[in-house]
Amino acid sequence: MPTVLHLLLESSSCPGAPGVDNHRLWDVRDSVRISEVASKDPRSRDPTKERHVTVDEWRVLCRRDRAANRGAPKSILVLTAFRTAQLFRSRKGLLWRLSYLVVVTWYKLLTEWVLGVEIPVATRIGAGLSLQHGIGVVINPHVVIGEDVMIRQSVTLGNRRSTDDCPVIGRGVELGAGATVIGAVTVGDHAKIGAGAVVVKDVPAHGVAYSPTIIESRPAPRQEPGRPGR
């Protein structure tokens, strides 16, 4: 069984994995895009119904995540740790399970306590996730995220009522700083969610959701005679 250190070293040097489609990794195993699966069958959001992640797939996921986060070592560290924890979680056998307890504890301490990023190991995330700054990001474990998604700082993806009442984020979606997506909504492929937007309804593919900026014109405060202005 590979050690954690060996896997992490491999992730930084492996250009890809033979026999694995680097561009359609999740489609190979699910037949259709991960976001489409979840929107048609809510049970597929259940993190207990997880896929088995092979070491070759893990290598490709790490490589694509690195490519999406060039020049952002913190984001690369978070995502490599996330993928590694998922690999150990999906494997069977006593040694893998015991190692997973160590890996997931280290992952939580690193990401949640030190870096302020909450991405549960059970979350289903496609390859090529880009974390811009990656501060204050909170994601529910039942959220489903497609490939090549960009998430900026202070983004929240969560539920409204039940634990599985969570968003499905399509491929190539961009989430602006401070954006919040709540409830069982679907954000279509290549949609853009503006900074500070609160999304509680479906967003179509290539759609744009934003919060209007309201600028109020108010009169200047009246200055009493003989009193200096502030």
XYZ file of C-alpha atoms in Angstrom:
230
model
C 0.000 0.000 0.000
C 1.454 3.398 -0.966
C 2.305 5.709 1.876
C 0.840 9.203 2.094
C 4.257 10.791 1.505
C 4.852 8.602 -1.549
C 1.485 9.604 -3.022
C 2.067 13.299 -2.403
C 5.485 13.116 -4.068
C 3.975 11.282 -7.035
C 1.272 13.933 -7.424
C 3.876 16.653 -7.905
C 5.803 14.801 -10.612
C 3.385 12.620 -12.540
C 2.388 14.171 -15.908
C -0.650 11.948 -16.260
C -1.817 8.376 -16.085
C -1.745 5.909 -18.984
C -5.123 4.561 -19.999
C -7.072 7.329 -18.283
C -8.830 10.069 -20.264
C -7.377 13.240 -18.780
C -10.112 15.499 -20.109
C -13.203 13.361 -19.429
C -12.143 11.600 -16.250
C -15.471 11.696 -14.456
C -17.433 10.874 -17.610
C -15.500 7.632 -18.032
C -16.856 6.305 -14.743
C -20.308 7.923 -14.682
C -21.193 7.805 -18.424
C -22.531 11.374 -18.219
C -21.336 14.491 -16.463
C -21.367 14.385 -12.703
C -23.723 17.366 -12.516
C -26.239 15.715 -14.851
C -26.253 12.550 -12.765
C -27.041 14.469 -9.595
C -29.780 16.591 -11.156
C -31.602 13.514 -12.482
C -31.144 11.309 -9.431
C -30.964 13.130 -6.069
C -29.719 9.944 -4.430
C -26.456 10.351 -6.331
C -25.758 13.350 -4.095
C -25.455 10.970 -1.148
C -21.763 10.915 -0.159
C -22.158 7.343 1.100
C -22.746 6.268 -2.522
C -19.228 7.239 -3.514
C -17.147 6.009 -6.398
C -14.013 3.958 -5.997
C -11.049 6.211 -6.816
C -8.087 4.428 -8.374
C -4.515 5.603 -7.923
C -4.318 6.423 -11.646
C -7.435 8.587 -11.395
C -6.032 10.245 -8.288
C -2.887 11.190 -10.221
C -4.916 12.756 -13.031
C -7.173 14.651 -10.614
C -4.145 16.110 -8.844
C -2.502 17.039 -12.133
C -5.579 18.855 -13.426
C -6.104 20.634 -10.116
C -2.499 21.837 -10.213
C -2.948 23.098 -13.766
C -6.023 25.078 -12.678
C -4.163 26.670 -9.745
C -0.791 27.664 -11.158
C 0.927 30.183 -8.917
C -1.366 29.360 -5.970
C 0.556 26.917 -3.743
C -2.013 27.082 -0.943
C -4.835 26.027 -3.258
C -2.709 23.224 -4.679
C -1.918 22.015 -1.154
C -5.602 22.037 -0.138
C -6.777 20.168 -3.233
C -3.950 17.618 -3.181
C -4.772 16.866 0.452
C -8.482 16.658 -0.441
C -7.887 14.207 -3.299
C -5.535 12.124 -1.158
C -8.086 11.871 1.649
C -10.723 10.822 -0.905
C -8.409 8.139 -2.264
C -7.849 6.630 1.180
C -11.557 6.940 2.047
C -12.663 4.982 -1.005
C -10.251 2.084 -0.536
C -11.053 -1.134 1.271
C -8.877 -3.002 3.700
C -7.814 -2.511 7.291
C -4.534 -0.732 6.516
C -6.228 1.706 4.158
C -8.943 2.451 6.713
C -6.466 3.011 9.528
C -4.383 5.235 7.275
C -7.518 7.152 6.306
C -8.119 8.131 9.936
C -4.653 9.678 10.044
C -5.013 11.362 6.650
C -8.471 12.840 7.275
C -7.417 14.175 10.689
C -4.391 15.861 9.138
C -6.549 17.176 6.282
C -9.127 18.734 8.617
C -6.482 20.329 10.822
C -4.700 21.774 7.804
C -7.686 23.069 5.861
C -10.305 23.976 8.464
C -8.172 25.021 11.433
C -5.168 26.556 9.677
C -6.297 27.687 6.216
C -9.987 28.388 6.906
C -11.389 26.240 4.079
C -14.199 23.720 4.647
C -14.375 21.161 1.836
C -15.537 17.839 3.333
C -13.878 14.706 2.027
C -17.297 13.315 0.998
C -17.945 16.173 -1.444
C -18.078 15.080 -5.093
C -15.900 17.449 -7.116
C -14.826 17.078 -10.733
C -11.284 17.595 -11.952
C -9.721 21.010 -12.459
C -11.232 22.898 -9.515
C -9.711 26.381 -9.181
C -9.625 27.960 -5.716
C -8.919 31.670 -6.021
C -7.468 32.760 -2.642
C -9.483 29.970 -0.984
C -10.246 31.825 2.239
C -13.604 31.353 3.944
C -14.914 28.758 1.468
C -17.619 26.538 3.016
C -19.096 23.583 1.093
C -21.711 21.090 2.289
C -20.686 17.422 1.797
C -23.824 16.789 -0.315
C -22.923 19.452 -2.880
C -21.964 18.166 -6.339
C -19.444 20.181 -8.376
C -18.575 19.537 -12.022
C -15.260 19.904 -13.806
C -13.262 23.115 -14.276
C -15.190 25.196 -11.732
C -13.694 28.390 -10.301
C -14.461 29.310 -6.676
C -13.319 32.611 -5.214
C -12.992 33.569 -1.559
C -15.855 33.480 0.979
C -18.139 31.326 -1.184
C -20.817 29.242 0.563
C -22.518 26.213 -1.023
C -25.023 24.683 1.366
C -28.434 23.280 2.212
C -31.687 25.032 3.137
C -33.586 22.401 5.139
C -32.655 18.723 4.827
C -29.054 17.585 4.702
C -29.227 16.613 1.014
C -31.043 19.793 -0.067
C -27.895 21.113 -1.729
C -26.775 22.675 -5.019
C -25.472 20.951 -8.123
C -22.812 23.076 -9.815
C -22.236 22.386 -13.514
C -19.061 22.355 -15.538
C -17.041 25.537 -16.018
C -19.065 27.613 -13.537
C -17.480 30.729 -12.004
C -18.459 31.734 -8.467
C -17.577 35.287 -7.454
C -16.272 36.411 -4.080
C -18.855 36.123 -1.323
C -21.377 34.277 -3.512
C -23.892 32.020 -1.761
C -25.785 29.158 -3.423
C -28.350 27.534 -1.141
C -30.802 24.654 -1.562
C -31.509 22.024 -4.217
C -30.747 24.293 -7.162
C -28.856 23.535 -10.347
C -26.321 25.985 -11.729
C -25.911 25.166 -15.418
C -22.652 24.680 -17.268
C -20.489 27.785 -17.744
C -22.820 30.013 -15.723
C -21.403 32.946 -13.777
C -22.418 33.847 -10.225
C -21.471 37.414 -9.372
C -19.733 38.620 -6.237
C -22.075 38.715 -3.256
C -24.953 37.069 -5.139
C -27.405 34.879 -3.207
C -28.769 32.117 -5.454
C -31.856 30.153 -4.386
C -33.227 29.312 -7.861
C -31.840 27.412 -10.836
C -29.414 29.244 -13.101
C -29.452 28.147 -16.772
C -26.334 27.161 -18.664
C -24.280 30.234 -19.623
C -26.562 32.340 -17.409
C -25.459 35.139 -15.103
C -26.678 35.735 -11.544
C -25.741 38.881 -9.677
C -26.870 41.126 -6.836
C -27.926 44.635 -7.895
C -25.887 47.473 -6.481
C -28.038 50.231 -5.018
C -26.474 53.672 -4.586
C -28.510 56.130 -2.566
C -27.993 59.880 -2.859
C -28.330 61.533 0.522
C -28.017 65.242 1.425
C -24.904 66.338 3.256
C -25.388 66.817 7.026
C -26.354 70.348 7.981
C -23.636 72.303 9.748
C -24.615 74.527 12.664
C -23.317 78.136 12.579
C -20.105 78.622 14.533
C -19.316 74.905 14.686
C -16.422 73.576 12.672
C -17.200 70.843 10.213
C -16.262 67.275 11.000
